[in-house]
Amino acid sequence: MKNSMSRRQFILAAGALAGSAVLAGCGGSSTSSSSTSTSTDSSSSSASASDDSYTLVKDGTLTVVAELGFAPFEYMNDQTGDPEGFDVDVINAVAEKMGLQCEYLPNQKFDTLVPLIKQGGKADVSIAAITITDVREESVDFSEPYLDSNQAIVAIKGSTETEATLNDASKQVVCQGGTTGNDWITENLPNATCVPVDDVTAALTGVQTGLYNAMVVDLPVAKYMLTNSFSDLDIIEEIATGEQYGIAISKDNPNLTKAVNKALEDMKSDGTMDSIETKWFGSTI
Amino acid sequence: MSHMHENAMTRGESHHTRCVPALALALSVALVLVATLALLPVSALAMTTNKATARPNEDGGSGVIGAMDTRLTWEGTVGDDEEVSSITLSLPEGATFDHASTRITVLDGLNRTSIDGTATSSGNSVDVQFSEGIPAGSLVRLEITNMQFPADGGDYVVSGGYTTADGQSHVLDDSAAITVIANTPLQAAVSWLDAQPWVAAWNSNPFLGMFFKPQLLLTSFASLFPGWLVCLGIVLACYPFAIVLGLAFAMLKTSRHKVLRAIAICYINLLRGTPLFLQIYIMFFGLPMVGINIDNNVLGVIVMAVNSSAYLAEIFRAGIQSIPQGQYEAAASLGMNGFQTMTSIILPQTVRRVIPTVTSDFITSYKDTSLLSSVGVMELMMFSKNLTTTTGNITPYMAAAIYYLIVTLPLIKVVGIIENNIARSERGGGPRPKRRAVAGASQQASKAEEELTASAEVSHVEAAKPAADVFAALSAPFVSHPTVDLGGVADGE
Amino acid sequence: MASKHRHSHGDVPVVPDALSAEEAANLAFASDQTLTKHHFTEGEHPIVRIEHLNKSFDETKVLRDVNLDVWPGEVVVVLGPSGSGKSTMLRCINLLETPTAGHILIEDQEITGQSKTDVNKLRREVGMVFQSFNLFPHLTAKQNVMIGQTKVLKRSKEDAEAEAMKQLTAVGLADRADFKPPQLSGGQQQRVAIARAVAMHPNVLLFDEPTSALDPELVRGVLDVIRDLAENSGMTMIVVTHEMDFAREVADRVVFMEDGVVVEQGVPEKVFDHPENARTAEFLGSIG
């Protein structure tokens, strides 16, 4: 009986995969001393109309949930286990502008992020390279887009696969479950078998070992992973989707969306966004 | 083809514009040339249609169903020398863009150009006016959400036209056909549910709507079915192998040879001591790395069989060791050899004793096929995960739960029945054979009957007790894989 | 206690080689003539010879230098208090226990130290009825009686079935042929066990306390069956029991064992009525 419990426990553990089950702070840039610079925002909003107030899961804290396996957008630092990445810096800056602490929940599977925000009660926002789509907008609100992105088809180096050859019943194309890559495969490669898996590393490893013929994933992530871990893989096709990432926020909390948008706007105008982009992508986008 | 077309057009023009200067004639020829050349994919002279696709709207399936909301994605590239200010897309009669909303994406290479626009839909066409002209060479993507294809299935092409900044209208070449299937009875049932007030009331409860949305439950059942078959197929295919392997390793573990015992112990402990999830990962990612490529489903069967065999080996070993020593002695005293003793005395009794535990292990294995979803085996959890992902609703998981229960509940019941039967027969109950009519045995029979009634219960209390203990030990962990202590208890015999 | 034993020499007692068949037969005849009701015939050899049999379990010596000869057709009843080594001696005869030292010969064939196949062959010659019946619970009474015949003796199913019904009829259980052991009373089970052993037509039949596990009212039926076998089958039988009346009635010879040693043996009347040994007298007194 013990043994079978351990089987089940492992499944649970697998859900919170990378193991860091502790709440991780947002890293060095998060701050509590930002009250002076942001007090104007919050005080003005609360002064002008009480309707502008938003609710938070935890007072004074912006609780964030993400799938922390999507480098360079969000991933866990090997040593500290803290979340790092472009999105992490963005949400830290947003929280700072709002005069809030920023706190990450343990790692969640990507396809549970939108339902989790929709349900509410656990996290205030999710920032995880989530593309704004009509379907998702039925469940949650999105902030203004903070980054443009595209998709990529990744295959083993020297592969002769193309979008056309992949659209075949004998082909297995892997993706992270619930991503726009997932949607892209079902719509554009209807004949291939679409295999959604939980994390990018598992998917790319599968491509590397020949288990799958190709993977469809966000272009920046493909570039990053191929440079850093999967040098024997290649981007065989860049898919110009021009999709845009937004921060997912519950529909019950429209004022939080407004506040986040305000923060994003400030970040764009004061150069914060540019510096974060430069930090992670070498230039502004 | 293009030449004939050109000639026909030219002739037509010349009929009506006989007096027009030759320059104008040449211009119109050039225009027609441009229009026809646009048919060639490499042409960059005029706007080209790259592709048009529709988002599958068959719940859990990959089909595009007519008369149901879907999303049309049209993609085109602006010609080299033009600037596009509006695009009109049309579908055949029956399609509707009413209530649709359009998302505009303009890209220069991979970079997004911030151009907005307004879409006006009327019936089977939609007209998009851009806030500013789209520069030459740009990629334009129009995603039209909540549009519907005609109710009748068929292949539909997206046609249309565009206007350039200089006010000229052009015809767009037709897209490749989009295959649309007719509305299915299932979707009809869903539509019927959609219209029911009680369904709306039901769904307005956040919990019920999230976990037991009737429409989704219905479509989930249909679309999870193949996944259920895969689950059943995998566990049914793996189990015979698991039983044979398990029996073999049970024999090895009870062997007198140290090396054989050590092999069995390593095998069993390694497999029981590591999570199935890990074993699946190792097999699915490890084997291809060393150049062994096996079909996913077959590999799934292999992993499940190997994993289950370790648990079955322990069940069988405990079962074998729970058979009292007296049985071996009785067989030996008749002159049976080890093989005969095993096959005709020990194993038949073991089988009866382990059936409940083995059935429980089967239930566990059946449920554990869900772990194969993590490596892309298209089983029940995979289907329901996909469905939950696309719908943002938990109901598909509930449908999956029902599919699991369809199998597990009856089996659990069966385990209970078998347990009762075994317990009863070991206590001396159970069905009695019909009285045999043997001549000359009647006086003996009546005497025997007397003996039986006088003492059956009394004399069997002692004999039944150890058997019942063993049985309890064997069946106690029946909800899951039994543990080693089973063997320990059984050894007490 | 072990140190007092005169044969103890290290862990394994050293015993002389088995006697030659002729020598043994002569010696046995000389000693057994007065000890048994058996009717000796000219040139007869004992069917079972036990010479210097020693058996220990770990440190405990259970049998110490047991010597016994059993003649064809003789019914020997072994008596003695619990733990006297009676059952162990019996189990050594068909090698359910391996002797620590000494010799056992069946029909002048030494069985100790032989290979496994021969053990199985030997066991066809030596049947056994156990204290706890040890019927095969998954088989019917008839199948219990048949299985040894078909698997070991390779008899046809029909022959085996006929033999089984014959033996079941003999023990009065023909009408229970299709019952499974758990559906039978203890007495009935033991009678099926006897039928199972007899159906193999062994030369020697061993009974290991066949009635000890039975309720008193069931003992008689089983003893009747054994008595019938003893009187009519002509089979050699060694019976370990506590049933004194039965021993007196049926035995050709009574052997009294205590503490792993044969203390006294002789015809029942002599051992029961005029025991020579004080321990025998005490034991019989306590039982009687």
JSON list of C-alpha atoms in Angstrom, two decimals, chain A residues 1-4 7-8 10-11 14 109 111 115 118-119 132-135 137 148 150 163 172 177-178 183-184 186-188 193-199 202 205-206 208-212 219 238-244, chain B residues 51 53-56 71 73 75 103 105 107 109-110 112 139 141 145 210 272 275-278 281 284-285 288-289 293 296 307 311 364 367-368 371 374-376 378 382 385-386 389-390 392 476-477 479-483:
[
{"chain": "A", "resi": 1, "resn": "MET", "atom": "CA", "xyz": [0.00, 0.00, 0.00]},
{"chain": "A", "resi": 2, "resn": "LYS", "atom": "CA", "xyz": [2.87, 2.25, 0.84]},
{"chain": "A", "resi": 3, "resn": "ASN", "atom": "CA", "xyz": [4.28, 1.58, -2.50]},
{"chain": "A", "resi": 4, "resn": "SER", "atom": "CA", "xyz": [1.24, 2.49, -4.45]},
{"chain": "A", "resi": 7, "resn": "ARG", "atom": "CA", "xyz": [3.25, 6.05, -7.08]},
{"chain": "A", "resi": 8, "resn": "ARG", "atom": "CA", "xyz": [0.43, 8.47, -6.59]},
{"chain": "A", "resi": 10, "resn": "PHE", "atom": "CA", "xyz": [4.90, 11.00, -7.53]},
{"chain": "A", "resi": 11, "resn": "ILE", "atom": "CA", "xyz": [2.15, 11.98, -9.86]},
{"chain": "A", "resi": 14, "resn": "ALA", "atom": "CA", "xyz": [5.15, 15.60, -11.09]},
{"chain": "A", "resi": 109, "resn": "LYS", "atom": "CA", "xyz": [1.48, 23.48, -15.74]},
{"chain": "A", "resi": 111, "resn": "ASP", "atom": "CA", "xyz": [-2.47, 24.70, -19.50]},
{"chain": "A", "resi": 115, "resn": "PRO", "atom": "CA", "xyz": [-8.25, 28.33, -15.66]},
{"chain": "A", "resi": 118, "resn": "LYS", "atom": "CA", "xyz": [-10.30, 32.45, -14.14]},
{"chain": "A", "resi": 119, "resn": "GLN", "atom": "CA", "xyz": [-11.20, 30.62, -10.94]},
{"chain": "A", "resi": 132, "resn": "ILE", "atom": "CA", "xyz": [-3.61, 36.98, -26.18]},
{"chain": "A", "resi": 133, "resn": "THR", "atom": "CA", "xyz": [-6.17, 34.90, -28.06]},
{"chain": "A", "resi": 134, "resn": "ASP", "atom": "CA", "xyz": [-9.90, 35.22, -28.48]},
{"chain": "A", "resi": 135, "resn": "VAL", "atom": "CA", "xyz": [-10.49, 31.90, -26.77]},
{"chain": "A", "resi": 137, "resn": "GLU", "atom": "CA", "xyz": [-10.14, 36.24, -23.66]},
{"chain": "A", "resi": 148, "resn": "ASP", "atom": "CA", "xyz": [5.32, 40.56, -29.76]},
{"chain": "A", "resi": 150, "resn": "ASN", "atom": "CA", "xyz": [6.24, 34.38, -33.31]},
{"chain": "A", "resi": 163, "resn": "GLU", "atom": "CA", "xyz": [5.61, 22.51, -42.87]},
{"chain": "A", "resi": 172, "resn": "GLN", "atom": "CA", "xyz": [4.20, 13.34, -34.66]},
{"chain": "A", "resi": 177, "resn": "GLY", "atom": "CA", "xyz": [0.01, 21.59, -24.01]},
{"chain": "A", "resi": 178, "resn": "GLY", "atom": "CA", "xyz": [-2.29, 24.57, -24.28]},
{"chain": "A", "resi": 183, "resn": "ASP", "atom": "CA", "xyz": [-3.33, 25.47, -31.66]},
{"chain": "A", "resi": 184, "resn": "TRP", "atom": "CA", "xyz": [-1.13, 26.10, -34.65]},
{"chain": "A", "resi": 186, "resn": "THR", "atom": "CA", "xyz": [-4.11, 21.39, -34.94]},
{"chain": "A", "resi": 187, "resn": "GLU", "atom": "CA", "xyz": [-5.11, 24.08, -37.40]},
{"chain": "A", "resi": 188, "resn": "ASN", "atom": "CA", "xyz": [-2.19, 23.99, -39.82]},
{"chain": "A", "resi": 193, "resn": "THR", "atom": "CA", "xyz": [-0.53, 13.76, -34.72]},
{"chain": "A", "resi": 194, "resn": "CYS", "atom": "CA", "xyz": [-0.25, 16.63, -32.30]},
{"chain": "A", "resi": 195, "resn": "VAL", "atom": "CA", "xyz": [1.40, 15.57, -29.05]},
{"chain": "A", "resi": 196, "resn": "PRO", "atom": "CA", "xyz": [0.99, 18.09, -26.24]},
{"chain": "A", "resi": 197, "resn": "VAL", "atom": "CA", "xyz": [3.38, 17.46, -23.35]},
{"chain": "A", "resi": 198, "resn": "ASP", "atom": "CA", "xyz": [3.81, 19.32, -20.08]},
{"chain": "A", "resi": 199, "resn": "ASP", "atom": "CA", "xyz": [7.14, 21.00, -20.51]},
{"chain": "A", "resi": 202, "resn": "ALA", "atom": "CA", "xyz": [10.55, 17.05, -22.39]},
{"chain": "A", "resi": 205, "resn": "THR", "atom": "CA", "xyz": [14.29, 15.96, -25.69]},
{"chain": "A", "resi": 206, "resn": "GLY", "atom": "CA", "xyz": [11.67, 13.95, -27.54]},
{"chain": "A", "resi": 208, "resn": "GLN", "atom": "CA", "xyz": [16.26, 15.13, -30.05]},
{"chain": "A", "resi": 209, "resn": "THR", "atom": "CA", "xyz": [15.79, 11.42, -29.49]},
{"chain": "A", "resi": 210, "resn": "GLY", "atom": "CA", "xyz": [13.61, 10.99, -32.55]},
{"chain": "A", "resi": 211, "resn": "LEU", "atom": "CA", "xyz": [10.46, 10.27, -30.59]},
{"chain": "A", "resi": 212, "resn": "TYR", "atom": "CA", "xyz": [8.78, 13.19, -32.34]},
{"chain": "A", "resi": 219, "resn": "LEU", "atom": "CA", "xyz": [10.36, 31.53, -31.55]},
{"chain": "A", "resi": 238, "resn": "GLU", "atom": "CA", "xyz": [9.96, 30.58, -38.51]},
{"chain": "A", "resi": 239, "resn": "ILE", "atom": "CA", "xyz": [6.23, 31.06, -38.45]},
{"chain": "A", "resi": 240, "resn": "ALA", "atom": "CA", "xyz": [5.29, 34.71, -38.53]},
{"chain": "A", "resi": 241, "resn": "THR", "atom": "CA", "xyz": [2.27, 34.83, -36.28]},
{"chain": "A", "resi": 242, "resn": "GLY", "atom": "CA", "xyz": [2.88, 38.25, -34.77]},
{"chain": "A", "resi": 243, "resn": "GLU", "atom": "CA", "xyz": [1.13, 37.07, -31.66]},
{"chain": "A", "resi": 244, "resn": "GLN", "atom": "CA", "xyz": [1.28, 39.24, -28.56]},
{"chain": "B", "resi": 51, "resn": "LYS", "atom": "CA", "xyz": [-3.40, 30.41, -46.90]},
{"chain": "B", "resi": 53, "resn": "THR", "atom": "CA", "xyz": [-7.39, 27.81, -42.39]},
{"chain": "B", "resi": 54, "resn": "ALA", "atom": "CA", "xyz": [-10.19, 27.21, -39.95]},
{"chain": "B", "resi": 55, "resn": "ARG", "atom": "CA", "xyz": [-9.82, 26.30, -36.33]},
{"chain": "B", "resi": 56, "resn": "PRO", "atom": "CA", "xyz": [-11.21, 22.83, -35.64]},
{"chain": "B", "resi": 71, "resn": "ARG", "atom": "CA", "xyz": [-12.27, 30.98, -36.42]},
{"chain": "B", "resi": 73, "resn": "THR", "atom": "CA", "xyz": [-7.55, 32.64, -40.37]},
{"chain": "B", "resi": 75, "resn": "GLU", "atom": "CA", "xyz": [-3.09, 35.18, -44.52]},
{"chain": "B", "resi": 103, "resn": "ARG", "atom": "CA", "xyz": [-8.19, 40.44, -35.26]},
{"chain": "B", "resi": 105, "resn": "THR", "atom": "CA", "xyz": [-2.01, 41.27, -37.52]},
{"chain": "B", "resi": 107, "resn": "LEU", "atom": "CA", "xyz": [3.96, 41.79, -39.96]},
{"chain": "B", "resi": 109, "resn": "GLY", "atom": "CA", "xyz": [9.05, 39.81, -41.64]},
{"chain": "B", "resi": 110, "resn": "LEU", "atom": "CA", "xyz": [8.74, 38.65, -38.05]},
{"chain": "B", "resi": 112, "resn": "ARG", "atom": "CA", "xyz": [4.69, 43.35, -35.97]},
{"chain": "B", "resi": 139, "resn": "LEU", "atom": "CA", "xyz": [2.19, 39.90, -44.24]},
{"chain": "B", "resi": 141, "resn": "ARG", "atom": "CA", "xyz": [-3.26, 37.99, -41.08]},
{"chain": "B", "resi": 145, "resn": "THR", "atom": "CA", "xyz": [-13.56, 34.65, -34.74]},
{"chain": "B", "resi": 210, "resn": "MET", "atom": "CA", "xyz": [-16.94, 24.04, -14.50]},
{"chain": "B", "resi": 272, "resn": "ARG", "atom": "CA", "xyz": [8.87, -1.51, -7.27]},
{"chain": "B", "resi": 275, "resn": "PRO", "atom": "CA", "xyz": [7.94, 5.41, -9.75]},
{"chain": "B", "resi": 276, "resn": "LEU", "atom": "CA", "xyz": [6.27, 4.18, -12.90]},
{"chain": "B", "resi": 277, "resn": "PHE", "atom": "CA", "xyz": [6.43, 7.76, -14.14]},
{"chain": "B", "resi": 278, "resn": "LEU", "atom": "CA", "xyz": [10.22, 7.59, -14.05]},
{"chain": "B", "resi": 281, "resn": "TYR", "atom": "CA", "xyz": [10.41, 8.60, -18.99]},
{"chain": "B", "resi": 284, "resn": "PHE", "atom": "CA", "xyz": [10.44, 6.68, -23.84]},
{"chain": "B", "resi": 285, "resn": "PHE", "atom": "CA", "xyz": [13.42, 9.00, -23.92]},
{"chain": "B", "resi": 288, "resn": "PRO", "atom": "CA", "xyz": [15.39, 6.17, -28.75]},
{"chain": "B", "resi": 289, "resn": "MET", "atom": "CA", "xyz": [18.68, 7.64, -27.53]},
{"chain": "B", "resi": 293, "resn": "ASN", "atom": "CA", "xyz": [12.68, 3.10, -31.87]},
{"chain": "B", "resi": 296, "resn": "ASN", "atom": "CA", "xyz": [4.57, 4.64, -28.73]},
{"chain": "B", "resi": 307, "resn": "ASN", "atom": "CA", "xyz": [6.19, -2.56, -14.24]},
{"chain": "B", "resi": 311, "resn": "TYR", "atom": "CA", "xyz": [4.17, -6.31, -8.51]},
{"chain": "B", "resi": 364, "resn": "THR", "atom": "CA", "xyz": [-4.10, -0.07, -10.63]},
{"chain": "B", "resi": 367, "resn": "LYS", "atom": "CA", "xyz": [-5.46, 3.63, -13.94]},
{"chain": "B", "resi": 368, "resn": "ASP", "atom": "CA", "xyz": [-1.71, 3.99, -14.32]},
{"chain": "B", "resi": 371, "resn": "LEU", "atom": "CA", "xyz": [0.84, 8.32, -16.81]},
{"chain": "B", "resi": 374, "resn": "SER", "atom": "CA", "xyz": [3.03, 12.54, -20.25]},
{"chain": "B", "resi": 375, "resn": "VAL", "atom": "CA", "xyz": [5.00, 11.04, -23.12]},
{"chain": "B", "resi": 376, "resn": "GLY", "atom": "CA", "xyz": [2.41, 11.48, -25.80]},
{"chain": "B", "resi": 378, "resn": "MET", "atom": "CA", "xyz": [-2.91, 9.15, -27.03]},
{"chain": "B", "resi": 382, "resn": "MET", "atom": "CA", "xyz": [-4.20, 12.88, -23.08]},
{"chain": "B", "resi": 385, "resn": "LYS", "atom": "CA", "xyz": [-6.16, 17.17, -21.12]},
{"chain": "B", "resi": 386, "resn": "ASN", "atom": "CA", "xyz": [-6.34, 18.46, -24.68]},
{"chain": "B", "resi": 389, "resn": "THR", "atom": "CA", "xyz": [-7.00, 22.94, -22.56]},
{"chain": "B", "resi": 390, "resn": "THR", "atom": "CA", "xyz": [-9.10, 23.97, -25.51]},
{"chain": "B", "resi": 392, "resn": "GLY", "atom": "CA", "xyz": [-10.82, 25.83, -20.28]},
{"chain": "B", "resi": 476, "resn": "ALA", "atom": "CA", "xyz": [-6.03, -6.45, 2.63]},
{"chain": "B", "resi": 477, "resn": "PRO", "atom": "CA", "xyz": [-4.16, -4.13, 0.29]},
{"chain": "B", "resi": 479, "resn": "VAL", "atom": "CA", "xyz": [-7.01, -1.22, -3.45]},
{"chain": "B", "resi": 480, "resn": "SER", "atom": "CA", "xyz": [-3.44, -1.04, -4.54]},
{"chain": "B", "resi": 481, "resn": "HIS", "atom": "CA", "xyz": [-0.34, -3.04, -5.05]},
{"chain": "B", "resi": 482, "resn": "PRO", "atom": "CA", "xyz": [0.31, -5.28, -2.10]},
{"chain": "B", "resi": 483, "resn": "THR", "atom": "CA", "xyz": [3.46, -4.83, -0.13]}
]
